[in-house]
CSV table of C-alpha atoms in Angstrom, one decimal:
chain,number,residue,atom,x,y,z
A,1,UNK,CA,-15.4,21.4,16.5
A,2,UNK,CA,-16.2,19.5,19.6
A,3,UNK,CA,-14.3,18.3,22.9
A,4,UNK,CA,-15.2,14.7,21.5
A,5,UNK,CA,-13.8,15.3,18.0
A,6,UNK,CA,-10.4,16.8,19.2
A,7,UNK,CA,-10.2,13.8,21.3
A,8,UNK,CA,-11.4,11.5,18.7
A,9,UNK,CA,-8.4,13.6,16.0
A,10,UNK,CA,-6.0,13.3,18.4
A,11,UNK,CA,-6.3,9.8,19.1
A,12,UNK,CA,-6.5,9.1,15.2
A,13,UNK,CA,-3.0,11.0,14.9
A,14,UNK,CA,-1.6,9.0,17.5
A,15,UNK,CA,-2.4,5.5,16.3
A,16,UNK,CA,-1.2,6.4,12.6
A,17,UNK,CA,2.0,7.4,13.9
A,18,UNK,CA,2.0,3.8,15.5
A,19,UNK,CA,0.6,2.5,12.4
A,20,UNK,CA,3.1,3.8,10.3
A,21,UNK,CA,6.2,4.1,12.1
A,22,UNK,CA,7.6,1.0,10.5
A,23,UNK,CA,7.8,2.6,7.0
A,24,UNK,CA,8.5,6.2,8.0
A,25,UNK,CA,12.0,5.1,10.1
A,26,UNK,CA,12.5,2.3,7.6
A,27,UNK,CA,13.8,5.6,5.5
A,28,UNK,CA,13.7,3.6,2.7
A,29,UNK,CA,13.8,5.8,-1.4
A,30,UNK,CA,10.6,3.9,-2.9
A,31,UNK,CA,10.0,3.9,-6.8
A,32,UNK,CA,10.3,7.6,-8.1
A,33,UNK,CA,11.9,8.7,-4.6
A,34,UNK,CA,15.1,7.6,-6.1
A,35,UNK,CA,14.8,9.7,-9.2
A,36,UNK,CA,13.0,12.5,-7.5
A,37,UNK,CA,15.5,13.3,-5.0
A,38,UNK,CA,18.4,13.0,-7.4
A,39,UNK,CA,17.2,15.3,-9.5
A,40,UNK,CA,14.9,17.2,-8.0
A,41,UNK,CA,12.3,17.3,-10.8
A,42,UNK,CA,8.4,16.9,-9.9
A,43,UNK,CA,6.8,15.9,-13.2
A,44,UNK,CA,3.4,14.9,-11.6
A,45,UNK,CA,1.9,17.4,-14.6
A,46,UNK,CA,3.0,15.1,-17.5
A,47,UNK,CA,-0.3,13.1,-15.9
A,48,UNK,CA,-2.3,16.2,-15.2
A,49,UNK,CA,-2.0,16.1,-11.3
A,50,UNK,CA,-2.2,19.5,-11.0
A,51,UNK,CA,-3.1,20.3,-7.6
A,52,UNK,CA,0.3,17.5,-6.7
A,53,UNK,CA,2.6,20.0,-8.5
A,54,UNK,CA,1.6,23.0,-7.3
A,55,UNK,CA,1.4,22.2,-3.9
A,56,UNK,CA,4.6,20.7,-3.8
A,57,UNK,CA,6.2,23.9,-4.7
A,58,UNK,CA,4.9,25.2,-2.1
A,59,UNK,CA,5.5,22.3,0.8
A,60,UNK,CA,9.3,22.1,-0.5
A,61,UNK,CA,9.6,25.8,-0.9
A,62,UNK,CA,11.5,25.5,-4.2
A,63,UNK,CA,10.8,24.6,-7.2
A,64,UNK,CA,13.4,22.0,-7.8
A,65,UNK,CA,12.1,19.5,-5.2
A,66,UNK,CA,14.5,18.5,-1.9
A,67,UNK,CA,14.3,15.4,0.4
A,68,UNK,CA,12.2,16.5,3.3
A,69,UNK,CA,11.2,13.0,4.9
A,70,UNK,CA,9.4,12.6,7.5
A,71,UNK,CA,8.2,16.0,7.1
A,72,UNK,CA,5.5,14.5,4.0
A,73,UNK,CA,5.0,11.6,6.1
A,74,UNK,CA,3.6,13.3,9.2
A,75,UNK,CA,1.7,16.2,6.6
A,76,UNK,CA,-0.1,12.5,5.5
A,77,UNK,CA,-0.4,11.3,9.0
A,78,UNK,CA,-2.6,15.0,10.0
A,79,UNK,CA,-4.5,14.1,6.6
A,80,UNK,CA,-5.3,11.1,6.9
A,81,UNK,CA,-6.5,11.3,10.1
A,82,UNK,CA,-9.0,14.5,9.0
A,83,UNK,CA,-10.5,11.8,6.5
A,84,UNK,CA,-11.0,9.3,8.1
A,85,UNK,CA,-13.1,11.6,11.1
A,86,UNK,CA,-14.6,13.0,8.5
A,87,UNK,CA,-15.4,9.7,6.7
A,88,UNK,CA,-16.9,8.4,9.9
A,89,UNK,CA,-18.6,11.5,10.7
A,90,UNK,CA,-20.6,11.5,7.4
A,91,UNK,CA,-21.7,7.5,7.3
A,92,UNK,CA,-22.2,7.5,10.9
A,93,UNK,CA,-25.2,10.1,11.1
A,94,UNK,CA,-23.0,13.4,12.2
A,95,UNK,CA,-21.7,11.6,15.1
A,96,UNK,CA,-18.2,10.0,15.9
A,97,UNK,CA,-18.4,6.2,17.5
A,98,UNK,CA,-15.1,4.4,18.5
A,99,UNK,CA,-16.0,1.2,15.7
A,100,UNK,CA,-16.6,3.6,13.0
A,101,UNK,CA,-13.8,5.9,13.1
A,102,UNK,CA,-12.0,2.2,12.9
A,103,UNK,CA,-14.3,1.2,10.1
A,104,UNK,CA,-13.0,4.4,8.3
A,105,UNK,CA,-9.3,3.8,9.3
A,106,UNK,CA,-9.2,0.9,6.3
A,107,UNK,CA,-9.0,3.4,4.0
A,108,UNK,CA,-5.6,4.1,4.7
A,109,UNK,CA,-4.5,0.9,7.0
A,110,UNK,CA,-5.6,-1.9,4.3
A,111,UNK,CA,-2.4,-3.3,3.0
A,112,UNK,CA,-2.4,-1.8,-0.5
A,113,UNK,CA,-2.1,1.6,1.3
A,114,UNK,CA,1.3,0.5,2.2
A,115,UNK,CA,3.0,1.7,-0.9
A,116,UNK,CA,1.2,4.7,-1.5
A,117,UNK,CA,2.5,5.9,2.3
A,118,UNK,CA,6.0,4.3,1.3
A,119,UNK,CA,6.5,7.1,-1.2
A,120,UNK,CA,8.2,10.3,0.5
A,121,UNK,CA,7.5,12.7,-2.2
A,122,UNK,CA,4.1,11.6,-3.6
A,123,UNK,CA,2.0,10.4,-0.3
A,124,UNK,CA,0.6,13.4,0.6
A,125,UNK,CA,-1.2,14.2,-2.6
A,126,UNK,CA,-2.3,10.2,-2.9
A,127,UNK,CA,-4.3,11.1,0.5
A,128,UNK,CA,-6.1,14.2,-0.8
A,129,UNK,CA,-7.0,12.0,-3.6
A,130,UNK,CA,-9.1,9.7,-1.1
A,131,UNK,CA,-10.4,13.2,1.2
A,132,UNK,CA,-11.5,15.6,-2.0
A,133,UNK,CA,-14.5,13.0,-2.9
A,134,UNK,CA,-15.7,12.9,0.9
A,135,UNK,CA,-16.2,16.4,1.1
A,136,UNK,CA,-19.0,16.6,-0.9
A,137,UNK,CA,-20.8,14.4,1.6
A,138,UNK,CA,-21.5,16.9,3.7
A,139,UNK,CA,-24.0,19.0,1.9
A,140,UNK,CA,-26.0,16.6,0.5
A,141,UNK,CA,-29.1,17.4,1.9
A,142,UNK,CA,-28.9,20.5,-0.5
A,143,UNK,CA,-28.9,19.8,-4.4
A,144,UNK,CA,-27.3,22.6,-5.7
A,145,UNK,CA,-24.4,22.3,-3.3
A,146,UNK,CA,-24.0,18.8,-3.6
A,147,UNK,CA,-23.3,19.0,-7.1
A,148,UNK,CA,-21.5,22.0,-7.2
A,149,UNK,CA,-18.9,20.5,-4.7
A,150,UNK,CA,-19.1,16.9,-6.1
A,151,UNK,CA,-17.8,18.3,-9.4
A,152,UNK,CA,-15.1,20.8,-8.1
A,153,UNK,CA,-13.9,18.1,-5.4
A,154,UNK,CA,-13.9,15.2,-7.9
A,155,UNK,CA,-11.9,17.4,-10.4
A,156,UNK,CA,-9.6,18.3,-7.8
A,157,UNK,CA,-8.8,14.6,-6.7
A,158,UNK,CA,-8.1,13.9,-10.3
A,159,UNK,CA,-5.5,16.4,-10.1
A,160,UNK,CA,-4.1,14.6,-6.9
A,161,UNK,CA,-4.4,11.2,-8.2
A,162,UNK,CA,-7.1,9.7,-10.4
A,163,UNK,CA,-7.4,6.6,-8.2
A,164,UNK,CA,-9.1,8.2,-5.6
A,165,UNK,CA,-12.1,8.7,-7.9
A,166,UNK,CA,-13.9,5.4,-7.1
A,167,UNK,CA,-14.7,6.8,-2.8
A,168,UNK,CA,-17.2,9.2,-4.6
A,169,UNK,CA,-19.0,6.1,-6.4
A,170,UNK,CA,-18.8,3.9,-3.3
A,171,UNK,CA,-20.0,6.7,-0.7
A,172,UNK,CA,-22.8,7.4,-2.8
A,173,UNK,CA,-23.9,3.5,-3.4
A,174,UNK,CA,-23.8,3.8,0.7
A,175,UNK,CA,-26.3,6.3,1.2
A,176,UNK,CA,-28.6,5.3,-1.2
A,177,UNK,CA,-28.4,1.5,-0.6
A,178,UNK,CA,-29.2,2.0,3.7
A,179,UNK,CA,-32.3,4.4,2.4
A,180,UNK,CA,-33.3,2.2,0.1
A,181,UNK,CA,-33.1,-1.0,2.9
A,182,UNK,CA,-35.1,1.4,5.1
A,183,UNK,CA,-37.7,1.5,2.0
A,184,UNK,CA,-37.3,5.4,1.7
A,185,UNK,CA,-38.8,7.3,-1.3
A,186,UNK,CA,-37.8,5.3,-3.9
A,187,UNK,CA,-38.0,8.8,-6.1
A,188,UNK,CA,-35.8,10.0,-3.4
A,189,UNK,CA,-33.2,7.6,-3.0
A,190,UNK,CA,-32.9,7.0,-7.0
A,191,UNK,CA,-32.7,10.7,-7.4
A,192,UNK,CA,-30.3,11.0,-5.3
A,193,UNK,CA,-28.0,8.4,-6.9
A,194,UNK,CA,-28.8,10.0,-10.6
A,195,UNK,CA,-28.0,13.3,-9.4
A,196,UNK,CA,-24.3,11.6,-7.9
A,197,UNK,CA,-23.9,10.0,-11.0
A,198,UNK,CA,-24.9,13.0,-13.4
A,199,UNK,CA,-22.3,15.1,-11.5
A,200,UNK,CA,-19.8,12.6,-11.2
A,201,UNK,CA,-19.7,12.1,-15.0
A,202,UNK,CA,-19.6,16.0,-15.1
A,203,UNK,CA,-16.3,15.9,-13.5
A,204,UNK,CA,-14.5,13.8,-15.1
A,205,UNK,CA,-15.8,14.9,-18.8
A,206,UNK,CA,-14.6,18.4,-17.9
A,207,UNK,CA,-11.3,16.9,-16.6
A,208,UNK,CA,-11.0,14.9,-19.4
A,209,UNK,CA,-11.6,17.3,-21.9
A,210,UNK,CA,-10.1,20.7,-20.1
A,211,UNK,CA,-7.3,19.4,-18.2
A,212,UNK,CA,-6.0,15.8,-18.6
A,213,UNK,CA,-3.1,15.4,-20.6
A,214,UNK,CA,-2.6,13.4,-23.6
A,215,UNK,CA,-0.5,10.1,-22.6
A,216,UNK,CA,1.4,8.0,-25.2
A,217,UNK,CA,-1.2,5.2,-24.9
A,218,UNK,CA,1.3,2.6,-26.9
A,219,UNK,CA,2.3,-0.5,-25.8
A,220,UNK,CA,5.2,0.5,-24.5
A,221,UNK,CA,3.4,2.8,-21.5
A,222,UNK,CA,2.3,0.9,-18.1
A,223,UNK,CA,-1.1,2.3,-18.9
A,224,UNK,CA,-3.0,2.9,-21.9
A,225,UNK,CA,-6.0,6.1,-20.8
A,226,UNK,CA,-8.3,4.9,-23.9
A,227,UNK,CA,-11.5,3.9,-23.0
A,228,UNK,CA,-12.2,0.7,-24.2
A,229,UNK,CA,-15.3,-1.5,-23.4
A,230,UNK,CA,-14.2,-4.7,-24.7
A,231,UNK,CA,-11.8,-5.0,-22.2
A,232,UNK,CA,-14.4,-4.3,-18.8
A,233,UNK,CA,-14.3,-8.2,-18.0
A,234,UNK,CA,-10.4,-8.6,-18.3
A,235,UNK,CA,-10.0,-5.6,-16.2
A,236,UNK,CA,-12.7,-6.6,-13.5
A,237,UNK,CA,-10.9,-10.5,-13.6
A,238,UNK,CA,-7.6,-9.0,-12.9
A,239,UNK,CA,-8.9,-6.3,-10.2
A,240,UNK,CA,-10.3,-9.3,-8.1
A,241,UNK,CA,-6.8,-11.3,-8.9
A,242,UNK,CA,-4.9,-9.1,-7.8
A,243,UNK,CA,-6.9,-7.5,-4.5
A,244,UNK,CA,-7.6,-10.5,-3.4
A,245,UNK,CA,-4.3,-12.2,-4.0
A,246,UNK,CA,-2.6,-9.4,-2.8
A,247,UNK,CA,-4.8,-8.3,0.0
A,248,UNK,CA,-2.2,-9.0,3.0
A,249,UNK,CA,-1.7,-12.8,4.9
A,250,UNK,CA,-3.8,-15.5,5.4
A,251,UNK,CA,-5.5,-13.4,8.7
A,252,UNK,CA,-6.6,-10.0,6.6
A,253,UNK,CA,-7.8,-12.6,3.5
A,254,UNK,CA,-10.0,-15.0,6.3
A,255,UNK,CA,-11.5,-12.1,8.1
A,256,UNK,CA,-11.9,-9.7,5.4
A,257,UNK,CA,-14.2,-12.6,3.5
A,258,UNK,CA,-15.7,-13.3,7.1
A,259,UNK,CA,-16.5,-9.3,7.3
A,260,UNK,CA,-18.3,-9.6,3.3
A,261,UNK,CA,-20.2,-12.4,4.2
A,262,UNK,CA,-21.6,-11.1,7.8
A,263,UNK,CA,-22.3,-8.0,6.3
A,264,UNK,CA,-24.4,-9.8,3.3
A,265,UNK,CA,-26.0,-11.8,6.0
A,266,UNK,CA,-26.8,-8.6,8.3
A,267,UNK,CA,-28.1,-6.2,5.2
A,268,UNK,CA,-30.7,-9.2,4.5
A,269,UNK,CA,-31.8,-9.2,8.3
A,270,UNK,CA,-32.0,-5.6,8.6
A,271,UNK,CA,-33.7,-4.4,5.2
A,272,UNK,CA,-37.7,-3.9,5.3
A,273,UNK,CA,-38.2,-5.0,1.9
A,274,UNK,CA,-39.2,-8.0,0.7
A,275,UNK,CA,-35.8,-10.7,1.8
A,276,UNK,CA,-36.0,-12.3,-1.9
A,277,UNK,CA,-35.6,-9.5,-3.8
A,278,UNK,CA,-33.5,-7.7,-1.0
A,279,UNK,CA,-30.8,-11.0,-1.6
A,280,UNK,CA,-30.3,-10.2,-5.4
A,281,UNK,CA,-30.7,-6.6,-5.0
A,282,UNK,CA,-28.0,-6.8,-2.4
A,283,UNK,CA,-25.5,-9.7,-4.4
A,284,UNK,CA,-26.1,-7.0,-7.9
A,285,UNK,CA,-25.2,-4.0,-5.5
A,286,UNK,CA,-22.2,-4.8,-3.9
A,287,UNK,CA,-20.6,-6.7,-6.9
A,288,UNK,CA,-21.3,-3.1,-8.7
A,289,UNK,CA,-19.7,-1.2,-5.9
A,290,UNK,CA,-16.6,-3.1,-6.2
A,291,UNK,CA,-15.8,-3.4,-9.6
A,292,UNK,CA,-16.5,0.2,-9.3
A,293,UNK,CA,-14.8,1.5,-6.8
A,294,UNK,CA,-11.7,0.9,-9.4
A,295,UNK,CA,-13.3,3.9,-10.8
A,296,UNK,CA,-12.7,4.9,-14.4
A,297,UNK,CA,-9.3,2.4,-14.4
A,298,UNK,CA,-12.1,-0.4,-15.1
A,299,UNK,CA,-12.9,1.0,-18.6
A,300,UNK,CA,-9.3,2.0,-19.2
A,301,UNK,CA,-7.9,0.0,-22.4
A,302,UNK,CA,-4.6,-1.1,-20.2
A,303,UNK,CA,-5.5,-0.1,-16.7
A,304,UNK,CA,-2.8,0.0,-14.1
A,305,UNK,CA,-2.7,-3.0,-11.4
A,306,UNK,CA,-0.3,-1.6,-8.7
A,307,UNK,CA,-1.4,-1.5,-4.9
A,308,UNK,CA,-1.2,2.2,-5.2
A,309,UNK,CA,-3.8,2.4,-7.9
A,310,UNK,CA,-6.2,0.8,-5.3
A,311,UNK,CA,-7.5,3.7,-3.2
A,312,UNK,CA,-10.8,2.4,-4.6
A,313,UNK,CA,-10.3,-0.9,-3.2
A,314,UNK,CA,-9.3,0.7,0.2
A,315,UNK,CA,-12.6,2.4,0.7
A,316,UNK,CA,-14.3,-0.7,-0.5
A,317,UNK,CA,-12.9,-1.7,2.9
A,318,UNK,CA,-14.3,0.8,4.3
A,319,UNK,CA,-17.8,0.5,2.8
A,320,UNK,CA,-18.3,-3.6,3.8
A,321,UNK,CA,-17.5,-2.5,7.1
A,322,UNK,CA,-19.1,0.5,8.5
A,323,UNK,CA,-22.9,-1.4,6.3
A,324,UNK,CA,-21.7,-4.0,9.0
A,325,UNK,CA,-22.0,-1.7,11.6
A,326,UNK,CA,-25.0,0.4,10.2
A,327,UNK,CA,-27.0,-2.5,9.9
A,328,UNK,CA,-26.5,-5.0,13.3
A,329,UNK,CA,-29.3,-5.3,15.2
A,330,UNK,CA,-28.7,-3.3,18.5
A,331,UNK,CA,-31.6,-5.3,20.4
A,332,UNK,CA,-29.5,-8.6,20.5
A,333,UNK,CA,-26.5,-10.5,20.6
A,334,UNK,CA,-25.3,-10.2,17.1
A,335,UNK,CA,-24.5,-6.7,17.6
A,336,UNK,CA,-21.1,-7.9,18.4
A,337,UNK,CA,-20.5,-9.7,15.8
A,338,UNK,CA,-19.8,-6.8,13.5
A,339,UNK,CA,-17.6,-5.2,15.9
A,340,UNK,CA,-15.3,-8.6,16.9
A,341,UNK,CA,-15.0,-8.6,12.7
A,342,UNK,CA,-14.1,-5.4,12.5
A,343,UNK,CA,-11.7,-5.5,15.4
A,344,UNK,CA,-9.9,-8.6,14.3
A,345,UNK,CA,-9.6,-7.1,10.5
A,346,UNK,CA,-8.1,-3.8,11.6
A,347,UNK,CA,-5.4,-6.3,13.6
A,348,UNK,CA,-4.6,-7.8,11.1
A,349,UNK,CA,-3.9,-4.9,9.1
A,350,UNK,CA,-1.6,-3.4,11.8
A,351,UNK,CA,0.3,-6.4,11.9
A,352,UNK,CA,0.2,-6.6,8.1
A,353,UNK,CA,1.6,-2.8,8.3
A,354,UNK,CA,4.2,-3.5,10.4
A,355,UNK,CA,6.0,-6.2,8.3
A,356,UNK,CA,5.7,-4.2,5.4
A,357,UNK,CA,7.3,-1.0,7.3
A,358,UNK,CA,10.5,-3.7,7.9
């Protein structure tokens, strides 16, 4: 822990609180707050979030839940400002920069974050769903590490909220995909992404069969857990519907497809293979990482299209901008293009943030 990285944590803190101050002193019982407060009950195990029900035992001090807003809030605030330093500290080399941390800020300021923060009882567990799949980030220079923590972190976000799952996939298409735009090992780089993969699977197969609970997949339920491949193509149609529909005003929607396309643009400039095959290698690539960052919800027979299901699609944020950054060419002008882009998106997400908090 640094001088620079307290500074950098305590800036964070400070700018979430600003961030978010519209919803926490709105005060406002969202969804299951209503129920929960009324009755006390937690009930987070019936979809085999684990970690969400223990540690709200111990948070509330009880096991019959009370109303301890903005207590949850500000626990999510200190949260969420850890993962997002650590998000920037792993994508930006092991070093904090002002644009990156803000890179790693859409995360948890892109609009759909709104309603997981709107929830006073469950917010706090939907942000250790987004930092458990980071944390294996930072040993992944050593295998055996690597995978050991990607499969006990993954599990654990599960147990938080299965949403979050899709970070781990979209963090691990980022490492590889620089590397393999700075022609690295091509053994090295693919390794790496079938050793991600292998683990990942791991996870959720041991989840799956040790842990998760049986759901009532009829059509009755919001959301149907069987896998079904037949329905991959609905699912991906009505992912892109609805986060891009959905994905804030008319400022987020113009700069966030301004932000794709400049980063598209600058991962062509900057790669050292050959431009052709860089330009579908890129287009396949990306188009992968989002309709993956859904995580498993894409092969889900009846998958659940609600802004707080879209942690994936926050970090997919995330991703398009800090490539931006990792990719402008320092030597001239256009290195401020990523950064205006960035600058202007992250606005318009305050803003955005802001409404939605009155």
């Amino acid at each position: 822990v640094t001088k620079k990285g307290l500074l950098f944590l305590g800036t964070t803190i400070v700018a979430y609180f600003f961030i978010f101050w519209g919803i926490i002193q709105a005060g406002f019982y969202y969804d299951d707050d209503i129920w929960r407060s009324y009755e006390g009950s937690r009930s987070w195990i019936g979809y085999s979030r684990y970690v969400s029900e223990v540690l709200s035992i111990l948070i509330h001090t009880n096991f019959v839940l009370s109303d301890i807003a903005p207590l949850t809030s500000i626990l999510s605030i200190l949260m969420m400002s850890l993962a997002t330093l650590m998000l920037s500290w792993v994508a930006d080399k092991k070093q904090f920069r002002i644009f990156s941390v803000i890179a790693s800020a859409f995360i948890f300021i892109s609009p759909f974050f709104g309603q997981n923060f709107a929830y006073r009882f469950d917010s706090p567990y939907m942000v250790l769903a987004v930092l458990f799949p980071i944390l294996p980030f930072f040993c992944k220079e050593d295998k055996a590490a690597f995978v050991f923590s990607s499969v006990v972190f993954v599990i654990l976000g599960c147990m938080c909220y299965q949403a979050g799952c899709g970070i781990y996939i979209l963090l691990t298409i980022y490492f590889c995909l620089l590397d393999w735009l700075d022609k690295k090992d091509n053994k090295k780089v693919f390794g790496f992404a079938g050793l991600s993969a292998a683990a990942f699977i791991c996870a959720l197969l041991i989840f799956m069969i040790f842990f998760m609970n049986t759901l009532e997949n009829s059509s009755g339920n919001y959301v149907s857990t069987k896998l079904s491949l037949e329905g991959i193509l609905e699912n991906v149609k009505k992912y892109s519907q609805f986060t891009f529909g959905y994905f804030g005003g008319l400022w987020t929607k113009i700069f966030g497809i301004i932000m794709v396309l400049f980063t598209f643009a600058s991962l062509i400039i900057y790669s050292k293979q050959n431009k052709v095959f860089t330009f579908l290698f890129v287009s396949l690539i990306l188009l992968f990482a989002f309709v993956f960052s859904f995580g498993p919800y894409i092969l889900f027979e009846r998958s659940l299209f609600a802004p707080r299901a879209f942690l994936g699609f926050n970090g997919f944020v995330s991703f398009i901008a800090l490539l931006l950054l990792q990719t402008q060419n320092s030597t001239s002008g256009i290195r401020y293009i990523g950064k205006i882009t960035v600058a202007a998106l992250f606005w318009g997400c305050l803003v955005f943030m802001n409404i939605y908090g009155n």
